[in-house]
Amino acid sequence: MPTVMVRTSRLLLLLLLLLLPVLSAEAACNLQISMSCGAFGGGKTTACTTTTINAGNASCSGEYIAGAFGGAAATELQIKNFRTDLGLDLCFGSGDFPVEGGGAGVFGFCSGEATLPPGGSFRANFDVTLGASTPAILPLIGVTGVYDLQTGDELAFVYTFNDTVVPTCTPSLAAPPVAPSGSDYTVTWTAVSEANATYEVQESTNADFTNPTTSTTSSLSKTFRHDQGTTATYYYRVRATSCGGSSLTTFSQSASTIVQAPLPPQSSKGADAIVPFGSTTPVRIPIHIDAAQDVAFTAATDKPYLTVTPSSGTIPAGGATVTVTANPSALPPGANTGTLNVTAAGGASLAKTPVSVSLVTPVTPGGKSLPPGNALIIPVVTHVNGAAGPFQSDVRLTNASAADIKYDLTFTPSGSDGTKVGRKTQLTVAPGQSIALNDIVKDFFGFGATGDPNDSGFGSLEIRPANNSSPLTYASSRTYANTLSGTFGQFIAAVPFNRFATNASSLVPLPGLPTSGPPILSLQQIAQSPKFRTNLGLVEGSGTPASGTIRVYDDLGNLLKSVGYSLQPGEHRQINQFLAVNGVPLLEDGRIEITIDSPTGAITAYASVLDQITTDPLAVMPVQASSVSSSRYVLPGMADLNNGAANFHSDIRIFNGGTTSATVNLTYYPQGQPQAARTATPITIPAGQIKAVDNVLPTLFNASATGGSIVLTTSGNTSLVATGRTYSIGANNGTFGQFIPAVTPAEGIALGDRSLQILQLEQSRSFRSNVGLAELSGNPARVRLILTLPDSKVSPVLETDLAPNAFVQFNSLIASMLGPGTDTYNARVSVEVIGGTGRVTAYGSVIDGETQDPTYVPAQ
């Protein structure tokens, strides 16, 4: 076959590949791609560039196909002059080779044989011209595919989205969500399509803009400042004074800034001040220090951007206030946290107070579009003001790639159409940096910042790498009640969008796509009883409607209830006490199964199981049992301990998601003593049933005062979903615990694999962090742990050997690596295998110093 015909066939194949399957196999070549586009000029044309990088350790050779695809009709845009600097010699676009019916939209591609060395890159450039009916958001997709020259097998296929904003006569406005009294803050907006436009800016204390203050400017920003003693909300909107030959222009959607009154004296347990990113105005944070009698003191901070006054003196009986001043100049976005140390003259500690200054980025109102596959979605984040203390969500975001990544963060309030309603902010994270987004719903999106008990926010959070295909983005979240006696919370996983359940072979809205059969999400260890209640949450991620069925089963597989659901595009919905309100008032232990039956939509789910006495929540994340196939499963962090200050116990559940019975062998490996393993009597679990074992170590293994891992094996591959709950029992018989999913060897890492990342670790007055390792395959491994600190270029390293099947937990790992007394916030641990043939998993357990409530943080 002639070369041109071969390449043309592959280009046609690429058009089919642009259906972008939700799940893809591991590529032989490790490529990454990003895209950038300039602003549209007066001729409604802009230049775009995609950059493809070989991020692997070997050269990538084959037939390269580079292209750009517009998810719109030819009347909306055109892609022209597509070319690359890689020497790809066959180039054409949709204007040269239109697809019948225009179903594939517009495109441009080049093809040719090439080699990209490790670290090498190439660029593809093209022009985009707007049509007569161009949408306000222009969807563009950049792609690179590499195929074996002999077999035609795919070696790599990467893509990136670019939702380019098209200038119209209506600007888009952004305002900081929160600003302190007495500080400058800036409201910005996008340019309209008319050159040299003048803008009318309105500010009002009312959302309906009655009696606004109006000003005009030819710039794209305006600075405001308010000095006040009470918290107030200011609303902003902007419009061009004329555009497109008309003076009847439309105002932007409004945005608001909550200007907070000067902080009152804060508790010595911790304080947080919020300032707009880029601010250089110092902010004052008063901290009250308790004292039973007059005592001489000295005070100091451990960060250069924090100072304290007075730094010495006498605290009278009843206590006194010192003032910490935070200088936000040159700080990165997110929470920057240091410690105020107040010491008595004799050396006794009077206070070790975490003090944060959170730099928050401007927020734009509006919805979101279809996310790329490497977007992460945290199913639920919240801020609720309460008398006993707020209920809030802290998020950690890590860029583990070698380049800056700009992220779009979109909060969608519960019950909303996410394509129409939401708040979006954008921030840039440097290579290797982890940022702390404390109380993200309040600090970054403004919900709850007024302090009003009725001011709250509840919904989902999308984290989208803007125009970058790197998979090296990691995120985690902890949602918890922040009470006077400490915190009670749960870890919420960030779910990659390409792991959402969907019927569509593609989430790109092209017609005539085949479906892959109904996926099923399974959540177990749920209950409705005098001990526990279960809230159920659903999230649609693709921006298209979804519907399906929720089924409730007991452990024997008996169907107890079937309920239909329907979600708007991008909607988050939580049904509190789901079992009780749907006619299942008593279920000691059971399972929820969720199907998506509609041809559109992509969903994930979660269950929050709350102890009825302590209200401590346990987050259960879903599994698609049909995608699980292994003969070996490992449950780390199982315990039966009672050391007086805390006690820990573990319950497990094993669901057989296959179609035939499974006989499961269970072996317990004590921490540090794999040679002292104990076996239990094999368990046979019929298809569709759950085996529940409470207090598993004494019950199955006659093991007490011990902790370690449990290995489950079967004679052949099975579809088991094994989960555990490790918890403490309080004085009132209430429990505080963490949910632990089993890990298969395929989910672990081996020599040469990408490192695992454990986020959200802390060692301070408030929290300590344990880190656990487990060998998964029955082979030895040497493991390296690297501790990354948020504001240090030094990364301590720990290496250890794991025997086959070994489990080890490093208690208070940060303190053991840095030494006692060092306060560390927003730490991250990387885990890599540097020797041996074993496979390894890891986790963190972050334990509240007062409540002893543990939060299980799985490695990613």
PDB file of C-alpha atoms in Angstrom, residues 717-810:
ATOM      1  CA  ASN A 717      -8.517 -14.490  39.710  1.00  0.00           C
ATOM      2  CA  THR A 718     -11.635 -13.232  41.486  1.00  0.00           C
ATOM      3  CA  SER A 719     -13.580  -9.977  41.742  1.00  0.00           C
ATOM      4  CA  LEU A 720     -13.386  -9.347  45.478  1.00  0.00           C
ATOM      5  CA  VAL A 721     -13.939  -6.002  47.142  1.00  0.00           C
ATOM      6  CA  ALA A 722     -12.286  -6.165  50.561  1.00  0.00           C
ATOM      7  CA  THR A 723     -12.483  -3.238  52.975  1.00  0.00           C
ATOM      8  CA  GLY A 724     -11.637  -2.608  56.599  1.00  0.00           C
ATOM      9  CA  ARG A 725     -12.476  -0.142  59.311  1.00  0.00           C
ATOM     10  CA  THR A 726      -9.914   0.519  62.038  1.00  0.00           C
ATOM     11  CA  TYR A 727     -11.326   2.535  64.929  1.00  0.00           C
ATOM     12  CA  SER A 728     -11.120   3.517  68.590  1.00  0.00           C
ATOM     13  CA  ILE A 729     -13.930   3.062  71.108  1.00  0.00           C
ATOM     14  CA  GLY A 730     -14.628   6.049  73.349  1.00  0.00           C
ATOM     15  CA  ALA A 731     -15.780   6.136  76.955  1.00  0.00           C
ATOM     16  CA  ASN A 732     -19.415   6.412  75.841  1.00  0.00           C
ATOM     17  CA  ASN A 733     -19.015   3.456  73.431  1.00  0.00           C
ATOM     18  CA  GLY A 734     -18.943   5.778  70.458  1.00  0.00           C
ATOM     19  CA  THR A 735     -16.273   5.171  67.810  1.00  0.00           C
ATOM     20  CA  PHE A 736     -13.685   7.192  65.863  1.00  0.00           C
ATOM     21  CA  GLY A 737     -12.308   5.428  62.825  1.00  0.00           C
ATOM     22  CA  GLN A 738     -10.914   5.260  59.327  1.00  0.00           C
ATOM     23  CA  PHE A 739     -11.944   3.332  56.213  1.00  0.00           C
ATOM     24  CA  ILE A 740      -9.217   1.151  54.644  1.00  0.00           C
ATOM     25  CA  PRO A 741      -9.602  -0.425  51.173  1.00  0.00           C
ATOM     26  CA  ALA A 742      -7.662  -3.532  50.162  1.00  0.00           C
ATOM     27  CA  VAL A 743      -4.881  -3.202  47.592  1.00  0.00           C
ATOM     28  CA  THR A 744      -3.991  -5.691  44.845  1.00  0.00           C
ATOM     29  CA  PRO A 745      -0.392  -6.243  43.677  1.00  0.00           C
ATOM     30  CA  ALA A 746      -1.244  -4.519  40.382  1.00  0.00           C
ATOM     31  CA  GLU A 747      -2.148  -1.380  42.335  1.00  0.00           C
ATOM     32  CA  GLY A 748       1.239  -1.268  44.061  1.00  0.00           C
ATOM     33  CA  ILE A 749       4.585  -0.136  42.675  1.00  0.00           C
ATOM     34  CA  ALA A 750       7.747  -2.040  41.782  1.00  0.00           C
ATOM     35  CA  LEU A 751      11.301  -1.154  40.841  1.00  0.00           C
ATOM     36  CA  GLY A 752      11.243   1.476  38.075  1.00  0.00           C
ATOM     37  CA  ASP A 753       7.628   2.506  38.619  1.00  0.00           C
ATOM     38  CA  ARG A 754       6.463   6.047  39.326  1.00  0.00           C
ATOM     39  CA  SER A 755       6.614   7.023  43.012  1.00  0.00           C
ATOM     40  CA  LEU A 756       3.580   6.870  45.268  1.00  0.00           C
ATOM     41  CA  GLN A 757       2.541  10.168  46.876  1.00  0.00           C
ATOM     42  CA  ILE A 758       1.060  10.596  50.363  1.00  0.00           C
ATOM     43  CA  LEU A 759      -0.427  14.074  50.902  1.00  0.00           C
ATOM     44  CA  GLN A 760      -1.914  15.990  53.815  1.00  0.00           C
ATOM     45  CA  LEU A 761       0.638  14.924  56.460  1.00  0.00           C
ATOM     46  CA  GLU A 762       1.333  17.046  59.523  1.00  0.00           C
ATOM     47  CA  GLN A 763       3.383  16.945  62.714  1.00  0.00           C
ATOM     48  CA  SER A 764       2.347  19.626  65.186  1.00  0.00           C
ATOM     49  CA  ARG A 765       0.617  20.293  68.463  1.00  0.00           C
ATOM     50  CA  SER A 766      -2.633  19.268  66.751  1.00  0.00           C
ATOM     51  CA  PHE A 767      -1.699  16.231  64.649  1.00  0.00           C
ATOM     52  CA  ARG A 768       0.812  13.445  64.242  1.00  0.00           C
ATOM     53  CA  SER A 769       1.258  11.382  61.083  1.00  0.00           C
ATOM     54  CA  ASN A 770       2.047   7.688  60.822  1.00  0.00           C
ATOM     55  CA  VAL A 771       3.129   6.150  57.511  1.00  0.00           C
ATOM     56  CA  GLY A 772       2.604   2.471  56.702  1.00  0.00           C
ATOM     57  CA  LEU A 773       4.180   0.233  54.066  1.00  0.00           C
ATOM     58  CA  ALA A 774       3.095  -3.238  52.942  1.00  0.00           C
ATOM     59  CA  GLU A 775       4.689  -5.672  50.522  1.00  0.00           C
ATOM     60  CA  LEU A 776       1.978  -7.068  48.221  1.00  0.00           C
ATOM     61  CA  SER A 777       3.409  -9.869  46.111  1.00  0.00           C
ATOM     62  CA  GLY A 778       5.359 -12.130  48.486  1.00  0.00           C
ATOM     63  CA  ASN A 779       8.768 -10.850  47.297  1.00  0.00           C
ATOM     64  CA  PRO A 780      11.380  -8.635  48.980  1.00  0.00           C
ATOM     65  CA  ALA A 781      11.724  -4.919  48.213  1.00  0.00           C
ATOM     66  CA  ARG A 782      13.921  -2.031  49.267  1.00  0.00           C
ATOM     67  CA  VAL A 783      11.935   1.190  49.688  1.00  0.00           C
ATOM     68  CA  ARG A 784      12.911   4.862  49.827  1.00  0.00           C
ATOM     69  CA  LEU A 785      10.724   7.476  51.547  1.00  0.00           C
ATOM     70  CA  ILE A 786      11.332  11.140  50.702  1.00  0.00           C
ATOM     71  CA  LEU A 787       9.808  13.821  52.948  1.00  0.00           C
ATOM     72  CA  THR A 788       8.948  17.000  51.020  1.00  0.00           C
ATOM     73  CA  LEU A 789       8.439  20.122  53.127  1.00  0.00           C
ATOM     74  CA  PRO A 790       6.406  23.080  51.845  1.00  0.00           C
ATOM     75  CA  ASP A 791       9.063  25.791  52.269  1.00  0.00           C
ATOM     76  CA  SER A 792      12.368  23.921  52.260  1.00  0.00           C
ATOM     77  CA  LYS A 793      14.739  22.793  49.521  1.00  0.00           C
ATOM     78  CA  VAL A 794      16.012  19.991  51.767  1.00  0.00           C
ATOM     79  CA  SER A 795      14.136  16.667  51.604  1.00  0.00           C
ATOM     80  CA  PRO A 796      15.026  14.122  54.301  1.00  0.00           C
ATOM     81  CA  VAL A 797      15.278  10.525  53.101  1.00  0.00           C
ATOM     82  CA  LEU A 798      14.606   7.205  54.822  1.00  0.00           C
ATOM     83  CA  GLU A 799      15.368   3.798  53.296  1.00  0.00           C
ATOM     84  CA  THR A 800      14.128   0.462  54.571  1.00  0.00           C
ATOM     85  CA  ASP A 801      13.946  -3.185  53.501  1.00  0.00           C
ATOM     86  CA  LEU A 802      10.640  -5.023  53.320  1.00  0.00           C
ATOM     87  CA  ALA A 803      10.653  -8.793  53.585  1.00  0.00           C
ATOM     88  CA  PRO A 804       8.093 -10.721  51.514  1.00  0.00           C
ATOM     89  CA  ASN A 805       4.549  -9.925  52.803  1.00  0.00           C
ATOM     90  CA  ALA A 806       5.997  -7.571  55.424  1.00  0.00           C
ATOM     91  CA  PHE A 807       4.052  -4.717  56.965  1.00  0.00           C
ATOM     92  CA  VAL A 808       5.674  -1.833  58.817  1.00  0.00           C
ATOM     93  CA  GLN A 809       4.300   1.409  60.223  1.00  0.00           C
ATOM     94  CA  PHE A 810       6.507   4.389  61.088  1.00  0.00           C
TER      95      PHE A 810
END
